[in-house]
Tab-separated table of C-alpha atoms and ligand atoms in Angstrom:
chain	number	residue	atom	x	y	z
V	348	MET	CA	-109.390	228.180	252.119
V	349	PRO	CA	-106.877	230.062	254.416
V	350	LEU	CA	-103.429	231.586	252.833
V	351	TYR	CA	-100.134	231.438	255.033
V	352	LYS	CA	-97.128	234.036	254.813
V	353	THR	CA	-93.866	232.822	256.768
V	354	ASP	CA	-90.376	231.900	256.690
V	355	ALA	CA	-89.277	228.867	256.732
V	356	LEU	CA	-86.817	225.931	255.676
V	357	ILE	CA	-86.710	223.327	253.152
V	358	LEU	CA	-86.526	220.285	254.404
V	359	ARG	CA	-86.963	218.265	250.623
V	360	THR	CA	-89.030	218.362	248.006
V	361	TYR	CA	-89.383	214.988	245.637
V	362	LYS	CA	-90.896	214.445	242.348
V	363	LEU	CA	-94.439	215.554	241.282
V	364	GLY	CA	-95.777	214.023	237.894
V	365	GLU	CA	-94.749	215.286	235.267
V	366	ALA	CA	-93.982	219.184	236.308
V	367	ASP	CA	-94.261	219.753	240.090
V	368	ARG	CA	-92.579	218.297	242.807
V	369	ILE	CA	-93.814	217.899	246.398
V	370	VAL	CA	-91.930	220.381	249.375
V	371	VAL	CA	-91.468	219.127	252.645
V	372	PHE	CA	-90.985	222.253	254.738
V	373	LEU	CA	-90.699	223.594	258.783
V	374	THR	CA	-92.024	226.601	259.161
V	375	ARG	CA	-91.542	229.894	261.739
V	376	ASP	CA	-95.026	229.088	263.671
V	377	ARG	CA	-96.180	226.128	262.164
V	378	GLY	CA	-94.262	223.046	262.400
V	379	LYS	CA	-93.854	220.463	259.536
V	380	LYS	CA	-96.316	221.062	256.579
V	381	ARG	CA	-96.062	218.616	252.926
V	382	GLY	CA	-96.820	221.001	249.813
V	383	VAL	CA	-97.282	221.725	246.178
V	384	ALA	CA	-95.576	223.697	244.591
V	385	ASN	CA	-96.646	223.988	240.762
V	386	GLY	CA	-94.543	224.157	237.844
V	387	ALA	CA	-92.002	223.776	240.809
V	388	ARG	CA	-89.221	221.281	237.355
V	389	ARG	CA	-90.475	223.491	234.557
V	390	PRO	CA	-86.489	225.899	233.315
V	391	ARG	CA	-88.496	229.171	234.530
V	392	SER	CA	-90.345	228.257	237.530
V	393	ARG	CA	-91.507	230.697	240.168
V	394	PHE	CA	-89.780	228.457	242.424
V	395	ALA	CA	-86.432	228.419	240.627
V	396	GLY	CA	-83.276	228.238	242.988
V	397	ALA	CA	-85.973	228.023	246.702
V	398	LEU	CA	-86.289	224.375	247.107
V	399	GLU	CA	-82.671	223.637	248.219
V	400	PRO	CA	-82.307	221.338	251.082
V	401	LEU	CA	-81.875	224.047	253.752
V	402	THR	CA	-82.876	226.580	252.131
V	403	ARG	CA	-84.075	230.415	254.625
V	404	VAL	CA	-87.583	231.180	252.093
V	405	GLY	CA	-89.999	233.128	252.253
V	406	VAL	CA	-93.027	231.294	251.209
V	407	SER	CA	-97.112	231.545	251.777
V	408	TYR	CA	-99.483	227.580	251.010
V	409	TYR	CA	-102.486	227.478	250.442
V	410	GLU	CA	-104.224	225.108	253.176
V	411	ARG	CA	-106.924	223.356	252.869
V	412	GLU	CA	-109.603	221.721	255.062
V	413	HIS	CA	-109.181	217.586	255.626
V	414	ARG	CA	-106.178	217.894	253.510
V	415	ASP	CA	-102.808	216.981	254.364
V	416	LEU	CA	-100.695	218.479	251.384
V	417	VAL	CA	-101.157	222.572	251.311
V	418	ARG	CA	-100.664	224.181	248.035
V	419	LEU	CA	-97.637	226.250	247.605
V	420	SER	CA	-98.619	229.516	245.990
V	421	TYR	CA	-95.343	231.081	246.089
V	422	ALA	CA	-91.157	230.527	248.710
V	423	GLU	CA	-88.580	233.122	247.661
V	424	SER	CA	-84.808	232.483	248.722
V	425	GLN	CA	-84.101	234.600	251.502
V	426	CYS	CA	-80.226	232.767	252.660
V	427	SER	CA	-79.235	229.969	250.102
V	428	PRO	CA	-76.637	226.849	251.431
V	429	LEU	CA	-75.390	228.005	248.382
V	430	LEU	CA	-73.609	230.522	249.800
V	431	ALA	CA	-71.388	228.217	251.126
V	432	SER	CA	-70.036	227.464	248.276
V	433	ARG	CA	-67.976	224.338	249.999
V	434	PRO	CA	-67.998	220.748	248.880
V	435	ASP	CA	-67.743	219.108	252.311
V	436	ALA	CA	-70.687	222.286	253.698
V	437	LEU	CA	-73.209	220.913	250.480
V	438	THR	CA	-72.540	217.516	251.848
V	439	HIS	CA	-73.456	218.544	254.573
V	440	VAL	CA	-76.586	221.124	254.240
V	441	GLY	CA	-78.799	217.048	253.304
V	442	TYR	CA	-77.614	215.868	256.870
V	443	PHE	CA	-78.739	218.416	258.635
V	444	ALA	CA	-81.706	219.042	256.590
V	445	GLU	CA	-82.407	214.696	256.980
V	446	LEU	CA	-82.718	214.848	260.363
V	447	MET	CA	-84.653	217.903	261.099
V	448	ASP	CA	-87.097	216.352	258.497
V	449	GLU	CA	-86.663	213.608	261.105
V	450	TRP	CA	-87.355	214.841	264.370
V	451	ALA	CA	-89.827	217.650	262.795
V	452	GLN	CA	-93.291	216.278	263.839
V	453	GLU	CA	-96.170	217.856	260.816
V	454	GLY	CA	-97.706	220.643	262.320
V	455	ASP	CA	-96.296	221.044	265.848
V	456	PRO	CA	-95.190	224.025	266.281
V	457	ASN	CA	-91.251	223.850	266.890
V	458	GLU	CA	-89.937	227.525	266.474
V	459	ARG	CA	-86.203	226.291	269.510
V	460	LEU	CA	-85.611	223.687	265.601
V	461	TYR	CA	-86.923	226.535	263.224
V	462	ARG	CA	-83.935	228.775	264.741
V	463	LEU	CA	-80.977	225.765	264.607
V	464	GLY	CA	-81.429	225.236	261.373
V	465	THR	CA	-81.888	229.067	260.420
V	466	SER	CA	-78.186	229.538	262.512
V	467	THR	CA	-76.226	226.190	261.186
V	468	LEU	CA	-77.471	228.091	257.476
V	469	GLU	CA	-76.073	231.675	258.490
V	470	ALA	CA	-73.165	229.358	260.090
V	471	LEU	CA	-72.559	227.643	256.913
V	472	ALA	CA	-72.971	230.501	255.220
V	473	ALA	CA	-70.604	232.969	257.094
V	474	GLY	CA	-68.148	231.053	256.118
V	475	VAL	CA	-67.390	228.973	259.610
V	476	PRO	CA	-65.511	225.608	258.850
V	477	THR	CA	-67.933	222.415	258.608
V	478	ALA	CA	-66.950	219.703	261.656
V	479	PRO	CA	-67.361	222.756	264.504
V	480	VAL	CA	-70.258	223.167	262.369
V	481	ALA	CA	-71.855	219.642	262.297
V	482	ARG	CA	-71.659	218.825	266.042
V	483	TYR	CA	-72.790	221.656	267.204
V	484	PHE	CA	-75.882	221.172	265.027
V	485	GLU	CA	-76.070	217.765	266.798
V	486	TYR	CA	-76.002	218.703	270.100
V	487	TRP	CA	-78.614	220.941	270.464
V	488	LEU	CA	-80.890	219.286	268.107
V	489	LEU	CA	-80.772	216.235	270.614
V	490	ARG	CA	-81.127	218.283	273.379
V	491	LEU	CA	-83.741	219.966	272.058
V	492	GLN	CA	-85.523	216.453	271.748
V	493	GLY	CA	-84.387	215.706	275.075
V	494	VAL	CA	-81.964	213.096	274.573
V	495	TYR	CA	-79.099	214.713	274.978
V	496	PRO	CA	-77.691	213.189	278.481
V	497	PRO	CA	-76.528	215.790	281.313
V	498	HIS	CA	-72.464	215.424	280.201
V	499	ILE	CA	-71.395	218.598	283.715
V	500	VAL	CA	-71.502	215.122	286.681
V	501	CYS	CA	-71.244	211.552	286.758
V	502	HIS	CA	-74.500	209.663	287.075
V	503	ARG	CA	-73.488	207.544	289.603
V	504	CYS	CA	-70.866	209.325	292.390
V	505	GLY	CA	-71.522	212.559	291.286
V	506	THR	CA	-67.488	214.456	290.162
V	507	ALA	CA	-67.721	216.899	287.878
V	508	LEU	CA	-66.796	215.511	284.514
V	509	ASP	CA	-64.048	218.081	283.143
V	510	ALA	CA	-62.456	219.299	286.839
V	511	GLU	CA	-61.016	215.885	286.835
V	512	ALA	CA	-59.789	215.370	283.118
V	513	THR	CA	-61.413	212.317	283.078
V	514	GLY	CA	-63.983	212.624	280.415
V	515	ALA	CA	-67.184	211.336	280.500
V	516	ASN	CA	-68.213	207.090	279.287
V	517	LEU	CA	-71.737	207.450	277.944
V	518	ASP	CA	-73.683	204.369	279.363
V	519	ALA	CA	-74.757	201.211	276.643
V	520	ASP	CA	-77.714	202.192	276.810
V	521	GLY	CA	-77.240	206.073	276.301
V	522	HIS	CA	-79.056	207.602	278.407
V	523	ARG	CA	-76.178	208.733	281.304
V	524	PHE	CA	-72.282	210.159	281.550
V	525	THR	CA	-70.773	208.896	284.437
V	526	CYS	CA	-66.516	208.915	285.351
V	527	PRO	CA	-63.996	206.925	284.115
V	528	ASP	CA	-64.194	204.986	287.824
V	529	CYS	CA	-67.615	204.319	287.636
V	530	ALA	CA	-67.709	202.989	284.076
V	531	GLY	CA	-65.317	200.498	284.882
V	532	GLN	CA	-67.277	199.001	287.950
V	533	THR	CA	-70.388	198.861	285.923
V	534	MET	CA	-68.677	197.514	282.175
V	535	GLY	CA	-65.492	196.073	283.262
V	536	GLU	CA	-62.113	197.627	283.902
V	537	ASP	CA	-61.108	196.739	279.856
V	538	ALA	CA	-64.780	197.907	278.413
V	539	ARG	CA	-64.132	200.477	275.347
V	540	GLY	CA	-67.468	202.126	276.038
V	541	VAL	CA	-67.945	205.510	274.211
V	542	THR	CA	-65.985	208.418	275.993
V	543	LEU	CA	-65.634	211.539	275.690
V	544	SER	CA	-62.105	213.529	276.707
V	545	PRO	CA	-62.527	216.977	279.069
V	546	ASP	CA	-61.865	219.085	274.909
V	547	ALA	CA	-64.646	217.638	273.589
V	548	LEU	CA	-66.158	217.756	277.160
V	549	ALA	CA	-64.857	221.204	276.583
V	550	PHE	CA	-66.029	222.142	273.056
V	551	LEU	CA	-69.902	221.682	274.414
V	552	ALA	CA	-69.921	223.771	277.667
V	553	ALA	CA	-68.775	226.225	274.399
V	554	SER	CA	-71.864	224.476	271.622
V	555	GLY	CA	-73.926	226.069	275.156
V	556	ARG	CA	-73.076	229.696	274.887
V	557	VAL	CA	-72.255	230.421	271.980
V	558	PRO	CA	-74.293	230.569	268.362
V	559	PRO	CA	-73.079	228.807	265.704
V	560	THR	CA	-71.352	232.069	264.005
V	561	SER	CA	-69.064	231.748	266.937
V	562	LEU	CA	-67.435	228.936	267.114
V	563	ALA	CA	-64.838	228.785	264.370
V	564	GLY	CA	-62.507	231.315	267.860
V	565	VAL	CA	-64.048	227.297	269.389
V	566	PRO	CA	-60.847	225.319	269.189
V	567	LEU	CA	-61.900	221.729	268.041
V	568	SER	CA	-58.679	218.915	266.949
V	569	ALA	CA	-59.657	216.446	264.479
V	570	ARG	CA	-59.649	213.854	267.921
V	571	VAL	CA	-62.828	215.828	269.461
V	572	ASP	CA	-63.683	216.137	266.328
V	573	ARG	CA	-63.764	212.517	265.959
V	574	GLU	CA	-65.136	211.662	269.749
V	575	LEU	CA	-68.131	213.886	269.109
V	576	GLU	CA	-69.231	213.024	266.458
V	577	VAL	CA	-69.276	209.242	267.751
V	578	VAL	CA	-70.735	209.857	270.900
V	579	HIS	CA	-73.483	211.853	268.208
V	580	ARG	CA	-74.666	209.324	265.876
V	581	SER	CA	-74.767	205.814	268.647
V	582	LEU	CA	-77.204	208.895	270.826
V	583	MET	CA	-79.220	208.940	267.530
V	584	ARG	CA	-79.238	205.822	265.973
V	585	LEU	CA	-80.735	204.818	269.719
V	586	HIS	CA	-83.329	206.993	268.907
V	587	LEU	CA	-84.285	207.226	265.750
V	588	GLU	CA	-84.031	204.147	266.264
V	589	LYS	CA	-81.728	204.315	262.062
V	590	GLU	CA	-79.819	204.935	259.813
V	591	LEU	CA	-80.375	207.598	257.586
V	592	ARG	CA	-79.700	208.518	254.383
V	593	SER	CA	-77.114	211.233	254.083
V	594	THR	CA	-75.099	209.807	257.486
V	595	ARG	CA	-74.386	206.682	255.137
V	596	VAL	CA	-73.492	208.882	252.432
V	597	LEU	CA	-71.053	211.429	254.117
V	598	ARG	CA	-69.436	207.305	255.929
V	599	ASP	CA	-68.798	206.653	252.079
V	600	LEU	CA	-67.268	210.244	251.041
V	601	ARG	CA	-64.772	209.781	254.432
V	602	ARG	CA	-63.057	206.293	253.129
L	1127	LIG	ZN1	-69.016	208.318	288.547
């Protein structure tokens, strides 16, 4: 029964039996794992404080041949989202963890996804405002999955989408951005597609260059935040083909 030691991000947990938990976690080196934490629901458990979603932990676990579930031997918190101690940051933590859980494949190493999760956690813990961190996270998650449409030039005519100060339209199937002229030709002038303003494209360009801990210096107005959120939600809906539980929770909070 081999024992593995690594760093990992907690994605979610659920109850098992009287006192245990099943823990879903993304390891730095071996992809997503699912394991049993014996006694995790007991008051003085050795897992106390380490199993909140998006906690970065040092873990060790046993893997058994022909078993899907591993057995967690210990999990020790290295960086906790509770450090952010802002209500809006804490409500988003579950959203980030759920998205990573949806997209991470079991046993398929994905260090870039792991690094996106840890840098997102570090930015929240360092006090970077939640909105830019959320839009950055969505942008990179969709990019890492290869489903973020190119947003530098118009797919049809090649016009630079930011240079013209005109913005970009996302087409209905979510695969291409076009300039407003081309979008008008394909959808009719009165088509009200999903659009990004030049300011939103500038935020994406900055997100391609800086780590999330530097986002406090990148401008993001409430209007641009909303534009990016709408585009990202529609891309996620198209590619996940369902609405996430935590998306509904966030929308209800906004009301
Ligand atoms: Zn065009």
